[in-house]
Amino acid sequence: MKAYKYLIIALILAGCCCAVSPARAVDEPADVINYAYSSWIGSGFYKIGDRTVYLLRGPFSYTLREADSEKWGAQLLLPATIGFHDNEDGNDTTLTFVPGIQFTFPILDNWSLKPFGQFGFGKDFSGSDIAWIYGVGIKSLATFDLKTSELDFGTAFTWADQNQSGGGSDSGFSMIDVGLNSRWPTSITLLDRKSDLNLYFVYTQFVNDLNFERAQKDNKNIQRLYKFGIALSSEEKYPVLGLFDLRGGGLDVTFGDGYFGMGLTTGFPF
């Protein structure tokens, strides 16, 4: 068995162990922003109970080694997020940067696995301590050719957590994503690249209820989310300033368990 298959198995086992461990609640302050989840959510406007969150996320990445059906690839992940959290107690502005690396391993001609790991920080500008953010997971993507289009089937498991450097709470969560994406060729050309129209749906199930922002009153636990998206993408990635890669762009809507969001997307998240 090749070495990378051992890596994949190890990540899956580590994720399963984390999934059955509930988030701890130690010395929780009155209101702690869950940077960990906001680091994996896209740009947009989100409503959670009486809270409103505006996130601008740069999903930047850099390809270290291009993958194909026969060889593995590697991608440097460089996501940065600016957030504005509005609630009855005032406003918080936050910044997160959680870099990492993602590998792509071809299993079959139309199926690949993508384990990843990330570590970074989150900080708000109200004087609180830095939150250290970390997460691991694995994605699976299979593509099927249809008569006039292609169908993508994606699954993912993600475990993430955060710790305040000053001894605050951690806000760990585990989530499973399952999604379908229908890709249709179009005559639209963006930056000299032919674009495909993507229509997709993603279901997210949290293994342990997620507190998007931990608060002692009116706390909103999220168990499941539903996402619908539309985007244009290209087989060739779009360069940003000659330094980063983007797959495409579009809009999505997410809702479930008192949560509603509309935002920008770079396409099918697998």
Coordinates of C-alpha atoms in Angstrom, one line a residue:
M1 CA 0.0 0.0 0.0
K2 CA 1.4 3.4 -0.9
A3 CA 2.4 5.8 1.8
Y4 CA -0.3 8.3 1.0
K5 CA -3.0 5.8 1.7
Y6 CA -1.7 5.4 5.3
L7 CA -2.0 9.2 5.6
I8 CA -5.6 9.2 4.5
I9 CA -6.5 6.4 6.9
A10 CA -4.7 8.2 9.8
L11 CA -6.7 11.4 9.1
I12 CA -10.0 9.6 9.0
L13 CA -9.3 7.8 12.3
A14 CA -8.2 11.1 13.9
G15 CA -11.3 12.8 12.7
C16 CA -13.6 10.1 14.0
C17 CA -11.9 10.3 17.4
C18 CA -12.5 14.0 17.5
A19 CA -16.0 13.7 16.4
V20 CA -17.1 11.7 19.4
S21 CA -15.5 14.2 21.8
P22 CA -18.0 16.9 22.7
A23 CA -16.8 20.5 22.9
R24 CA -15.6 21.5 26.3
A25 CA -17.0 24.4 28.2
V26 CA -14.4 25.8 30.6
D27 CA -14.6 29.3 32.1
E28 CA -16.7 30.6 29.2
P29 CA -16.9 34.4 29.0
A30 CA -20.2 36.0 28.5
D31 CA -19.8 36.3 24.7
V32 CA -17.2 34.5 22.6
I33 CA -17.1 34.6 18.9
N34 CA -16.6 31.2 17.3
Y35 CA -13.7 32.1 15.0
A36 CA -13.2 28.4 14.2
Y37 CA -16.5 28.2 12.2
S38 CA -16.3 31.7 10.7
S39 CA -12.9 30.6 9.2
W40 CA -14.6 28.0 7.1
I41 CA -17.7 29.9 6.1
G42 CA -17.8 31.9 2.9
S43 CA -18.2 35.7 2.3
G44 CA -21.6 37.1 2.9
F45 CA -24.4 38.3 5.2
Y46 CA -25.5 35.9 7.9
K47 CA -28.3 36.0 10.5
I48 CA -28.2 33.8 13.6
G49 CA -31.0 34.5 16.0
D50 CA -30.7 38.2 17.0
R51 CA -27.1 38.4 15.7
T52 CA -26.0 39.7 12.3
V53 CA -22.6 38.8 10.9
Y54 CA -20.9 40.2 7.8
L55 CA -17.9 38.2 6.5
L56 CA -15.5 39.0 3.7
R57 CA -13.4 36.0 3.1
G58 CA -10.5 35.7 0.7
P59 CA -10.3 32.0 -0.2
F60 CA -6.8 32.3 -1.6
S61 CA -4.6 29.3 -2.5
Y62 CA -1.5 28.5 -4.3
T63 CA -0.9 25.3 -6.3
L64 CA 2.4 23.7 -5.3
R65 CA 1.9 20.6 -7.5
E66 CA -0.8 20.1 -10.1
A67 CA -2.8 16.9 -9.7
D68 CA -4.2 14.7 -12.4
S69 CA -5.7 11.2 -12.7
E70 CA -2.3 9.6 -12.2
K71 CA -0.3 11.8 -9.8
W72 CA -0.9 13.5 -6.5
G73 CA -1.0 17.2 -6.1
A74 CA -0.6 19.8 -3.3
Q75 CA -2.2 23.1 -2.6
L76 CA -1.2 25.8 -0.1
L77 CA -4.3 27.2 1.6
L78 CA -4.2 30.9 2.6
P79 CA -7.8 31.9 3.7
A80 CA -8.1 35.3 5.4
T81 CA -11.4 36.6 6.8
I82 CA -12.6 40.0 8.0
G83 CA -15.8 39.9 10.0
F84 CA -18.3 42.4 11.5
H85 CA -20.4 40.9 14.2
D86 CA -23.5 43.0 15.2
N87 CA -25.6 42.2 18.2
E88 CA -27.6 44.0 20.9
D89 CA -24.4 44.6 23.0
G90 CA -22.6 46.4 20.2
N91 CA -20.3 45.6 17.3
D92 CA -17.1 43.5 17.0
T93 CA -14.7 43.5 14.1
T94 CA -12.6 40.4 13.7
L95 CA -9.7 39.1 11.6
T96 CA -8.8 35.5 11.0
F97 CA -5.9 33.9 9.0
V98 CA -5.8 30.1 9.0
P99 CA -3.2 28.9 6.4
G100 CA -2.7 25.2 5.7
I101 CA -2.0 22.6 3.1
Q102 CA -4.3 20.3 1.1
F103 CA -3.2 17.2 -0.8
T104 CA -5.1 15.6 -3.7
F105 CA -4.7 11.9 -4.2
P106 CA -6.3 10.2 -7.3
I107 CA -8.0 7.0 -6.4
L108 CA -9.8 6.3 -9.7
D109 CA -9.9 8.2 -12.9
N110 CA -13.0 10.1 -11.8
W111 CA -12.5 10.0 -8.0
S112 CA -10.0 11.8 -5.7
L113 CA -9.5 12.3 -2.0
K114 CA -8.2 15.6 -0.5
P115 CA -6.9 15.5 3.1
F116 CA -6.1 18.9 4.6
G117 CA -4.8 20.6 7.8
Q118 CA -4.8 24.2 8.8
F119 CA -3.5 26.3 11.7
G120 CA -3.8 30.1 12.3
F121 CA -5.3 32.7 14.5
G122 CA -8.4 34.9 15.1
K123 CA -8.5 38.3 16.7
D124 CA -11.2 40.9 17.4
F125 CA -10.5 44.6 17.9
S126 CA -12.3 45.0 21.3
G127 CA -9.2 44.0 23.3
S128 CA -9.7 40.3 23.7
D129 CA -6.9 37.7 23.5
I130 CA -5.8 36.0 20.3
A131 CA -7.7 32.8 19.5
W132 CA -5.6 30.0 18.0
I133 CA -7.6 28.1 15.3
Y134 CA -6.8 24.7 13.9
G135 CA -8.6 22.1 11.9
V136 CA -8.2 18.9 9.9
G137 CA -10.4 17.0 7.5
I138 CA -10.7 15.1 4.3
K139 CA -12.8 15.7 1.2
S140 CA -13.9 13.3 -1.5
L141 CA -14.9 14.3 -5.1
A142 CA -16.2 12.0 -7.8
T143 CA -17.2 13.3 -11.3
F144 CA -19.6 11.5 -13.7
D145 CA -20.0 12.3 -17.3
L146 CA -23.6 12.8 -18.5
K147 CA -24.9 13.4 -22.0
T148 CA -24.7 17.2 -22.0
S149 CA -23.2 17.9 -18.6
E150 CA -21.2 16.6 -15.7
L151 CA -22.3 15.6 -12.2
D152 CA -20.0 16.1 -9.2
F153 CA -20.6 14.2 -5.9
G154 CA -18.7 15.5 -3.0
T155 CA -18.4 14.6 0.7
A156 CA -16.3 16.0 3.5
F157 CA -15.5 15.6 7.2
T158 CA -14.1 18.6 9.0
W159 CA -13.0 18.9 12.7
A160 CA -12.0 22.4 13.9
D161 CA -11.4 24.0 17.3
Q162 CA -10.0 27.2 18.8
N163 CA -8.4 28.2 22.1
Q164 CA -8.0 31.7 23.6
S165 CA -4.4 32.5 24.5
G166 CA -5.7 34.1 27.7
G167 CA -7.5 30.9 28.8
G168 CA -11.0 31.5 27.3
S169 CA -13.2 28.8 25.9
D170 CA -12.8 26.5 23.0
S171 CA -15.5 26.2 20.4
G172 CA -14.8 22.9 18.7
F173 CA -17.1 21.3 16.2
S174 CA -17.2 18.4 13.7
M175 CA -19.3 18.5 10.6
I176 CA -20.1 16.2 7.7
D177 CA -20.9 17.7 4.2
V178 CA -22.6 15.9 1.3
G179 CA -23.1 17.8 -1.9
L180 CA -24.2 17.5 -5.6
N181 CA -23.1 19.8 -8.4
S182 CA -24.4 19.9 -11.9
R183 CA -21.9 21.5 -14.4
W184 CA -23.1 22.8 -17.8
P185 CA -20.8 24.1 -20.5
T186 CA -21.6 27.7 -21.6
S187 CA -20.5 30.2 -24.3
I188 CA -19.5 32.7 -21.6
T189 CA -15.8 33.6 -21.5
L190 CA -14.2 35.2 -18.5
L191 CA -10.5 36.3 -18.6
D192 CA -10.1 34.3 -21.8
R193 CA -11.4 31.1 -20.2
K194 CA -14.5 29.2 -21.1
S195 CA -16.8 29.0 -18.2
D196 CA -19.1 26.3 -16.9
L197 CA -22.4 27.0 -15.1
N198 CA -22.5 25.2 -11.7
L199 CA -25.8 24.6 -9.8
Y200 CA -25.2 22.8 -6.5
F201 CA -26.7 21.7 -3.2
V202 CA -24.8 20.9 0.0
Y203 CA -26.2 19.4 3.2
T204 CA -24.2 19.9 6.4
Q205 CA -24.7 17.9 9.5
F206 CA -22.9 18.9 12.7
V207 CA -21.8 15.9 14.8
N208 CA -22.0 18.1 18.0
D209 CA -24.3 21.1 18.0
L210 CA -22.5 24.2 16.9
N211 CA -22.6 27.5 18.8
F212 CA -21.8 30.1 16.1
E213 CA -21.3 32.7 18.8
R214 CA -21.2 31.4 22.4
A215 CA -23.4 33.5 24.6
Q216 CA -25.0 32.8 27.9
K217 CA -28.4 34.1 26.8
D218 CA -30.4 33.3 23.7
N219 CA -27.7 30.9 22.5
K220 CA -28.4 29.3 19.1
N221 CA -27.3 25.8 18.5
I222 CA -27.0 24.7 14.9
Q223 CA -27.4 21.1 14.0
R224 CA -27.9 21.1 10.2
L225 CA -27.6 23.5 7.3
Y226 CA -28.8 23.5 3.7
K227 CA -26.9 25.4 1.0
F228 CA -27.9 26.2 -2.6
G229 CA -25.4 27.9 -5.0
I230 CA -24.9 29.1 -8.5
A231 CA -21.4 29.8 -9.9
L232 CA -19.3 30.1 -13.0
S233 CA -16.1 28.1 -13.0
S234 CA -13.3 27.1 -15.4
E235 CA -11.0 24.1 -15.7
E236 CA -8.2 26.6 -15.7
K237 CA -7.9 28.5 -12.4
Y238 CA -8.2 32.3 -12.4
P239 CA -5.0 34.0 -11.2
V240 CA -5.2 36.8 -8.7
L241 CA -2.3 39.2 -8.9
G242 CA -0.2 36.4 -10.3
L243 CA 0.1 35.0 -6.8
F244 CA -3.1 33.1 -5.9
D245 CA -5.7 30.9 -7.6
L246 CA -9.5 31.1 -7.7
R247 CA -11.7 28.5 -9.3
G248 CA -14.6 30.8 -10.1
G249 CA -17.3 32.9 -8.5
G250 CA -21.0 33.0 -7.8
L251 CA -23.7 33.3 -5.1
D252 CA -25.1 31.0 -2.5
V253 CA -27.9 30.8 0.1
T254 CA -27.6 28.9 3.4
F255 CA -30.3 28.2 5.9
G256 CA -31.3 26.0 8.9
D257 CA -31.8 26.0 12.7
G258 CA -32.4 29.7 13.0
Y259 CA -29.5 30.5 10.7
F260 CA -29.8 32.3 7.3
G261 CA -27.1 33.5 5.1
M262 CA -26.5 34.9 1.6
G263 CA -23.0 35.4 0.2
L264 CA -20.3 35.0 -2.4
T265 CA -18.9 31.7 -3.3
T266 CA -16.0 30.3 -5.4
G267 CA -18.1 27.3 -6.5
F268 CA -18.7 23.7 -5.3
P269 CA -16.8 23.5 -2.0
F270 CA -15.1 20.1 -2.7

